[in-house]
Amino acid sequence: MDETSTLRGARQSREGGITYFQSLSVAGFAATAISYGPGRMGFGLFVPEFRSAFSMSTSQIGFVSSLGFFGFFLGLLVAQGLLMRRGPQVPVLSGLIAATLGMSVVAVAQNVFVLAVGVFFAASSAGFAWTPFNDAVHRKVRDVDRPRALSEISTGTSVGIAAAGLAALAMVMMGLSWRLCWTGFAVASALALLANHAALRDVERDPNGIPEKGWRELLRSGALPLFVIAFVYGITSAVYISFAADHMLDRGGVPGLPAAATPGLVFVVYGLFGLAGLFTGRVKTAIGLPWLLRFVMLAGALSLALAAILPDSWAGLVPSAGLQGVHVMMTSAVLAVWSERLFPALPSLSFTAALLATAAGSVLGPAIAGVAADAIGTGATFLGVALLPAATAVLLRDRHASDRPLRVPAAMHG
């Protein structure tokens, strides 16, 4: 589709007077809210309930969490292939089907094995959601409206996390079962599936596709800092998601609230502070990419350190969860922009590659941290993991954070 027809399609009203800008924004918001909210974060949010219901050890929690992030890793790979061959509708709907199935399985799980299967499918949904919407918005929405559409879609992540946290708080305050919460997540996922089916049914695949040698072109030394940052970010965020709320609960929570409300509070704060990701572009313009990268890495390190040192106080919980929300949302926004700047001819593929590096770190982090926590304690493990993003920030040099396009052979641009 050429630019003229794209703009014409963006301006014309669709069924009921709804434009692509409106429909894709709403559908993308719903998809990311489900997949990156309860889908990707739900296991960590409900770890205390799972630990009690299934007598899980910390190492078991780590392995189940890693399995979920492995689902995210596989989802990214499958989604990229489906996007190239079938367009954005198929991967997005596949992800929401996986989310609905996985959340339903978690809701009825009677043992750790079935729980792990449900977590795997629910978390895999996050791998399907992001790049297909970037592709759809790029081709169906006018240039002037694209930043707003992508911002509204990405906001679904923070809102989904906060909403999942509120559901966990309601569970505690109203004496509800965690199984009822996960049933509600599954119903919300099914509704998002219907909305996305309607919004994406007319969005065809990109006729230009992706060059066959695209993956090979990403293996350049100039892109190594991007993938290192993504890998460290994956470890840091996954360890926090998997263990922080349970650790704070185990230390008694914060004064004035029932201890059982701690996980819900952690993820509400996490989601709300994550809205800072919407300002990533302005911060980058103000301080530059190198200092922005140092800031988000130090935010992740300090978040883990506070969870280790002050897990039972408001002065520890709120800054810890808030900094982690900033770390996750700003870093993910940086990866999206940085990857596209380095590889302007391969925007969706380069972003997928960065997310694969993140997913690899997310798979390794919880499994290793779970074993370490059983051996030396969760607090000490947090401090050890915090050294990784802290060292990354200290060792980062300005030349490592260049976002000038890497040269791709002319044949790759076709």
Coordinates of C-alpha atoms in Angstrom, one line a residue:
M1 CA 0.0 0.0 0.0
D2 CA 1.4 3.4 -1.0
E3 CA 1.4 6.5 1.2
T4 CA -1.5 8.1 -0.6
S5 CA -3.8 5.2 -0.1
T6 CA -2.6 4.8 3.5
L7 CA -3.5 8.4 4.3
R8 CA -6.8 8.1 2.5
G9 CA -7.7 5.0 4.5
A10 CA -6.7 6.9 7.7
R11 CA -8.9 9.8 6.9
Q12 CA -11.9 7.9 5.8
S13 CA -14.4 6.7 8.4
R14 CA -14.9 3.0 8.9
E15 CA -18.0 1.3 10.2
G16 CA -20.0 3.6 12.4
G17 CA -17.7 6.5 11.7
I18 CA -14.7 5.0 13.5
T19 CA -11.3 5.8 12.1
Y20 CA -8.2 3.5 12.1
F21 CA -6.6 5.9 14.5
Q22 CA -9.5 5.4 17.0
S23 CA -10.0 1.7 16.5
L24 CA -6.3 0.7 16.6
S25 CA -5.7 2.9 19.6
V26 CA -8.6 1.3 21.6
A27 CA -7.8 -2.2 20.4
G28 CA -4.1 -1.9 21.1
F29 CA -4.8 -0.4 24.5
A30 CA -6.9 -3.4 25.4
A31 CA -4.5 -5.9 24.0
T32 CA -1.5 -4.5 25.9
A33 CA -3.5 -4.0 29.1
I34 CA -4.3 -7.7 29.2
S35 CA -1.1 -9.2 27.9
Y36 CA 1.4 -7.0 29.8
G37 CA -0.9 -6.6 32.8
P38 CA -2.3 -9.8 34.3
G39 CA -0.7 -11.9 31.4
R40 CA 2.9 -11.0 32.0
M41 CA 2.7 -9.7 35.6
G42 CA -0.1 -11.8 37.1
F43 CA 2.1 -14.6 38.4
G44 CA 4.3 -12.3 40.4
L45 CA 1.3 -10.4 41.7
F46 CA -0.3 -13.6 43.1
V47 CA 2.8 -15.5 44.2
P48 CA 1.8 -15.4 47.9
E49 CA -1.5 -17.1 47.1
F50 CA 0.2 -19.6 44.8
R51 CA 2.9 -20.3 47.4
S52 CA 0.2 -21.1 50.0
A53 CA -2.2 -23.0 47.7
F54 CA 0.5 -25.2 46.1
S55 CA 3.2 -25.3 48.9
M56 CA 5.8 -23.8 46.4
S57 CA 9.4 -23.2 47.4
T58 CA 11.2 -20.0 46.3
S59 CA 13.1 -22.0 43.7
Q60 CA 9.9 -23.4 42.3
I61 CA 8.5 -19.9 42.0
G62 CA 11.6 -18.9 40.1
F63 CA 11.3 -21.7 37.6
V64 CA 7.6 -21.2 37.0
S65 CA 8.2 -17.5 36.5
S66 CA 11.0 -18.3 34.1
L67 CA 8.7 -20.7 32.2
G68 CA 6.3 -17.8 31.7
F69 CA 9.0 -15.5 30.4
F70 CA 10.1 -18.4 28.1
G71 CA 6.5 -18.2 26.7
F72 CA 7.0 -14.5 26.1
F73 CA 10.3 -15.3 24.2
L74 CA 8.5 -17.9 22.0
G75 CA 5.6 -15.5 21.5
L76 CA 7.9 -12.9 20.1
L77 CA 9.4 -15.3 17.5
V78 CA 6.0 -16.7 16.5
A79 CA 4.4 -13.3 16.2
Q80 CA 7.2 -12.0 13.9
G81 CA 6.7 -14.9 11.5
L82 CA 2.9 -14.5 11.6
L83 CA 3.2 -10.7 11.1
M84 CA 5.3 -11.2 8.0
R85 CA 3.0 -13.8 6.5
R86 CA -0.5 -13.0 7.6
G87 CA -0.5 -9.4 8.9
P88 CA -1.1 -8.0 12.4
Q89 CA -4.5 -9.6 13.1
V90 CA -3.4 -13.2 13.3
P91 CA -0.5 -12.7 15.9
V92 CA -2.6 -10.3 18.1
L93 CA -5.6 -12.6 18.1
S94 CA -3.3 -15.6 18.7
G95 CA -1.9 -13.8 21.7
L96 CA -5.3 -13.0 23.2
I97 CA -6.5 -16.6 22.7
A98 CA -3.3 -17.7 24.6
A99 CA -4.1 -15.2 27.3
T100 CA -7.7 -16.3 27.7
L101 CA -6.7 -20.0 27.7
G102 CA -3.8 -19.5 30.1
M103 CA -5.8 -17.4 32.6
S104 CA -8.6 -19.9 32.6
V105 CA -6.2 -22.7 33.3
V106 CA -4.6 -20.8 36.2
A107 CA -8.1 -20.2 37.6
V108 CA -8.8 -23.9 37.8
A109 CA -5.3 -25.2 38.5
Q110 CA -5.0 -27.9 41.2
N111 CA -1.3 -28.5 41.2
V112 CA 2.0 -26.7 40.3
F113 CA 2.3 -28.4 36.9
V114 CA -1.1 -27.2 35.7
L115 CA -0.4 -23.7 37.2
A116 CA 2.9 -23.6 35.2
V117 CA 1.1 -24.5 32.0
G118 CA -1.4 -21.7 32.5
V119 CA 1.3 -19.2 33.4
F120 CA 3.2 -20.2 30.2
F121 CA 0.3 -19.5 27.9
A122 CA -0.8 -16.3 29.8
A123 CA 2.7 -14.8 29.7
S124 CA 3.2 -15.8 26.1
S125 CA 0.5 -13.3 25.1
A126 CA 2.8 -10.4 25.7
G127 CA 5.1 -11.6 23.0
F128 CA 2.3 -11.3 20.4
A129 CA 0.9 -7.8 21.2
W130 CA 3.5 -5.1 20.6
T131 CA 5.2 -5.3 17.2
P132 CA 2.0 -6.1 15.3
F133 CA 0.4 -2.9 16.5
N134 CA 3.5 -0.9 15.7
D135 CA 3.2 -2.3 12.1
A136 CA -0.5 -1.6 11.9
V137 CA -0.2 2.0 13.1
H138 CA 2.7 2.7 10.9
R139 CA 0.7 1.7 7.8
K140 CA -2.8 2.8 8.7
V141 CA -2.5 6.0 10.7
R142 CA -1.3 9.4 9.5
D143 CA 2.2 10.6 10.5
V144 CA 0.7 13.3 12.6
D145 CA -1.4 10.9 14.6
R146 CA 1.0 8.0 15.0
P147 CA 2.9 9.2 18.1
R148 CA -0.4 9.7 19.9
A149 CA -1.8 6.3 18.8
L150 CA 1.4 4.5 19.9
S151 CA 1.4 6.4 23.2
E152 CA -2.2 5.4 23.9
I153 CA -1.4 1.8 23.0
S154 CA 1.6 1.7 25.3
T155 CA -0.4 3.2 28.1
G156 CA -2.4 0.0 28.2
T157 CA 0.6 -1.7 29.8
S158 CA 0.7 0.6 32.9
V159 CA -3.0 0.7 33.2
G160 CA -3.3 -3.1 32.9
I161 CA -0.7 -3.6 35.7
A162 CA -2.4 -1.1 38.0
A163 CA -5.8 -2.7 37.3
A164 CA -4.4 -6.1 38.1
G165 CA -3.0 -4.7 41.3
L166 CA -6.4 -3.2 42.2
A167 CA -8.0 -6.6 41.6
A168 CA -5.6 -8.1 44.1
L169 CA -6.3 -5.4 46.6
A170 CA -10.1 -6.0 46.2
M171 CA -9.5 -9.7 46.7
V172 CA -7.9 -9.0 50.1
M173 CA -10.3 -6.3 51.2
M174 CA -13.5 -8.2 50.1
G175 CA -12.3 -11.7 51.0
L176 CA -12.5 -12.9 47.4
S177 CA -10.7 -16.0 46.0
W178 CA -7.7 -15.6 43.8
R179 CA -9.4 -18.0 41.4
L180 CA -12.2 -15.5 41.0
C181 CA -9.7 -12.8 40.1
W182 CA -8.1 -15.0 37.4
T183 CA -11.6 -15.9 36.1
G184 CA -12.2 -12.1 35.8
F185 CA -8.9 -11.7 33.9
A186 CA -9.9 -14.5 31.5
V187 CA -13.3 -12.8 30.8
A188 CA -11.6 -9.4 30.2
S189 CA -9.2 -11.1 27.8
A190 CA -12.0 -12.7 25.9
L191 CA -13.6 -9.3 25.5
A192 CA -10.3 -7.8 24.3
L193 CA -10.2 -10.6 21.8
L194 CA -13.5 -9.7 20.3
A195 CA -12.6 -6.0 20.2
N196 CA -9.3 -6.7 18.4
H197 CA -11.0 -9.1 15.9
A198 CA -13.3 -6.2 14.9
A199 CA -10.5 -3.6 14.8
L200 CA -7.9 -5.6 12.8
R201 CA -10.0 -7.6 10.4
D202 CA -9.3 -5.0 7.6
V203 CA -5.6 -4.5 8.3
E204 CA -3.7 -6.5 5.7
R205 CA -0.1 -7.6 5.9
D206 CA 2.7 -5.4 4.6
P207 CA 3.2 -6.3 1.0
N208 CA 6.9 -5.5 1.2
G209 CA 7.5 -7.9 4.1
I210 CA 10.9 -8.3 5.6
P211 CA 14.1 -9.2 3.7
E212 CA 15.2 -12.8 4.0
K213 CA 18.6 -11.8 5.4
G214 CA 17.1 -9.3 7.9
W215 CA 18.0 -11.3 11.0
R216 CA 21.7 -11.5 9.9
E217 CA 21.8 -7.7 9.3
L218 CA 21.1 -7.2 13.0
L219 CA 24.3 -8.9 14.1
R220 CA 26.5 -5.8 14.0
S221 CA 28.9 -4.7 16.7
G222 CA 27.3 -1.3 16.8
A223 CA 24.0 -2.9 18.0
L224 CA 25.7 -4.8 20.8
P225 CA 25.0 -2.0 23.5
L226 CA 21.3 -2.1 22.5
F227 CA 21.1 -5.9 23.2
V228 CA 23.2 -5.7 26.4
I229 CA 20.9 -3.1 27.8
A230 CA 17.9 -5.1 26.8
F231 CA 19.3 -8.3 28.4
V232 CA 20.2 -6.6 31.7
Y233 CA 16.8 -4.9 31.7
G234 CA 15.2 -8.3 31.2
I235 CA 17.0 -9.8 34.2
T236 CA 16.3 -6.8 36.5
S237 CA 12.6 -6.5 35.7
A238 CA 11.8 -10.2 35.8
V239 CA 13.5 -10.7 39.2
Y240 CA 11.5 -7.8 40.6
I241 CA 8.2 -8.9 39.1
S242 CA 8.7 -12.5 40.4
F243 CA 9.8 -11.9 44.0
A244 CA 9.5 -8.3 45.2
A245 CA 5.9 -8.3 46.2
D246 CA 6.2 -11.7 48.0
H247 CA 9.3 -10.6 49.8
M248 CA 7.7 -7.4 51.1
L249 CA 4.6 -9.4 52.2
D250 CA 6.9 -11.9 54.0
R251 CA 8.5 -9.0 55.9
G252 CA 5.1 -7.9 57.2
G253 CA 4.0 -5.3 54.6
V254 CA 3.6 -1.6 55.5
P255 CA 2.1 0.0 58.6
G256 CA -1.6 0.7 58.3
L257 CA -2.5 -1.9 55.7
P258 CA -3.2 -5.6 56.1
A259 CA 0.0 -7.5 55.1
A260 CA -2.0 -9.5 52.5
A261 CA -2.7 -6.2 50.6
T262 CA 1.0 -5.7 50.0
P263 CA 1.3 -7.3 46.5
G264 CA -1.7 -5.4 45.2
L265 CA -0.2 -2.1 46.5
V266 CA 3.2 -2.8 44.9
F267 CA 1.7 -3.4 41.5
V268 CA -0.7 -0.4 41.7
V269 CA 2.2 1.9 42.5
Y270 CA 4.3 0.1 39.8
G271 CA 1.7 0.7 37.1
L272 CA 0.9 4.3 38.0
F273 CA 4.6 5.4 38.1
G274 CA 5.1 3.5 34.8
L275 CA 3.0 6.2 33.1
A276 CA 6.3 8.1 33.2
G277 CA 7.2 6.1 30.1
L278 CA 5.0 8.5 28.1
F279 CA 7.6 11.2 28.7
T280 CA 10.6 9.2 27.6
G281 CA 10.9 11.2 24.4
R282 CA 11.0 14.5 26.2
V283 CA 13.5 13.3 28.7
K284 CA 15.8 11.9 26.0
T285 CA 15.6 15.3 24.2
A286 CA 16.5 17.1 27.4
I287 CA 19.4 14.9 28.7
G288 CA 20.5 12.7 25.7
L289 CA 20.3 9.0 25.2
P290 CA 23.5 8.1 27.2
W291 CA 22.3 9.8 30.4
L292 CA 18.8 8.5 29.9
L293 CA 20.1 4.9 29.8
R294 CA 22.2 5.5 32.9
F295 CA 19.1 6.9 34.6
V296 CA 16.9 3.9 33.8
M297 CA 19.6 1.4 34.8
L298 CA 20.2 3.1 38.1
A299 CA 16.4 3.3 38.7
G300 CA 16.2 -0.5 38.3
A301 CA 19.2 -1.0 40.7
L302 CA 17.9 1.3 43.4
S303 CA 14.4 -0.3 43.1
L304 CA 15.9 -3.7 44.0
A305 CA 18.1 -2.3 46.7
L306 CA 15.2 -0.6 48.4
A307 CA 13.2 -3.8 48.3
A308 CA 16.1 -5.5 50.0
I309 CA 16.8 -2.9 52.6
L310 CA 13.4 -1.4 53.4
P311 CA 10.8 -4.0 52.5
D312 CA 8.5 -3.3 55.4
S313 CA 8.0 0.5 55.2
W314 CA 6.2 3.0 53.1
A315 CA 9.6 4.7 52.5
G316 CA 10.8 1.5 50.9
L317 CA 7.8 0.1 49.1
V318 CA 6.5 3.2 47.3
P319 CA 9.9 4.3 45.9
S320 CA 10.9 0.8 45.1
A321 CA 7.8 -0.1 43.2
G322 CA 7.7 3.4 41.6
L323 CA 11.3 3.3 40.4
Q324 CA 10.7 -0.2 39.0
G325 CA 7.7 1.1 37.0
V326 CA 9.8 3.9 35.7
H327 CA 12.6 1.5 34.9
V328 CA 10.4 -0.9 33.0
M329 CA 8.3 1.6 31.0
M330 CA 11.0 4.0 30.1
T331 CA 13.5 1.3 29.1
S332 CA 10.9 -0.4 26.9
A333 CA 10.2 2.9 25.2
V334 CA 13.9 3.5 24.7
L335 CA 14.3 0.1 23.1
A336 CA 11.5 0.8 20.7
V337 CA 13.0 4.1 19.5
W338 CA 16.7 3.1 19.7
S339 CA 16.2 -0.1 17.7
E340 CA 14.3 1.8 15.0
R341 CA 17.0 4.5 14.8
L342 CA 19.8 2.0 14.5
F343 CA 18.0 0.0 11.8
P344 CA 15.5 2.3 10.0
A345 CA 15.1 -0.3 7.2
L346 CA 14.1 -3.0 9.6
P347 CA 12.1 -1.3 12.3
S348 CA 9.8 -4.1 13.5
L349 CA 12.5 -6.8 13.2
S350 CA 15.1 -4.8 15.1
F351 CA 12.6 -4.1 17.9
T352 CA 11.7 -7.8 18.1
A353 CA 15.4 -8.6 18.4
A354 CA 15.7 -6.2 21.3
L355 CA 12.7 -7.7 23.0
L356 CA 14.2 -11.2 22.4
A357 CA 17.3 -10.1 24.3
T358 CA 15.0 -8.8 27.1
A359 CA 13.1 -12.1 27.1
A360 CA 16.3 -14.1 27.3
G361 CA 17.3 -12.2 30.4
S362 CA 13.8 -12.6 31.8
V363 CA 14.1 -16.4 31.4
L364 CA 17.4 -16.7 33.1
G365 CA 16.9 -14.1 35.9
P366 CA 14.1 -15.6 38.0
A367 CA 15.4 -19.2 37.7
I368 CA 18.8 -18.3 39.0
A369 CA 17.5 -15.8 41.6
G370 CA 15.1 -18.4 42.9
V371 CA 17.8 -20.9 43.6
A372 CA 20.0 -18.1 45.1
A373 CA 17.2 -16.9 47.3
D374 CA 16.8 -20.4 48.8
A375 CA 20.5 -20.4 49.6
I376 CA 21.3 -16.9 50.8
G377 CA 17.9 -15.2 51.2
T378 CA 15.8 -13.0 49.0
G379 CA 17.2 -9.7 50.3
A380 CA 20.8 -10.6 49.6
T381 CA 19.8 -11.9 46.1
F382 CA 18.1 -8.5 45.3
L383 CA 21.3 -6.7 46.3
G384 CA 23.3 -9.1 44.1
V385 CA 21.0 -8.6 41.1
A386 CA 21.0 -4.8 41.6
L387 CA 24.8 -4.8 41.0
L388 CA 24.1 -5.7 37.3
P389 CA 22.2 -2.6 36.2
A390 CA 24.3 -0.5 38.5
A391 CA 27.5 -1.7 36.8
T392 CA 25.9 -1.3 33.4
A393 CA 25.2 2.4 34.2
V394 CA 28.8 3.0 35.5
L395 CA 30.5 1.2 32.6
L396 CA 28.3 2.8 29.9
R397 CA 30.2 5.3 27.7
D398 CA 28.6 7.9 25.4
R399 CA 30.0 6.1 22.3
H400 CA 28.0 3.0 23.4
A401 CA 24.7 4.8 23.2
S402 CA 24.9 6.2 19.7
D403 CA 21.5 6.1 17.9
R404 CA 22.9 6.9 14.5
P405 CA 21.7 4.4 11.8
L406 CA 23.9 1.5 11.2
R407 CA 24.7 1.0 7.6
V408 CA 22.6 -1.7 5.9
P409 CA 23.4 -2.8 2.4
A410 CA 21.3 -1.2 -0.3
A411 CA 19.8 -4.6 -1.3
M412 CA 18.3 -4.8 2.2
H413 CA 16.1 -1.8 1.6
G414 CA 14.0 -3.3 -1.1

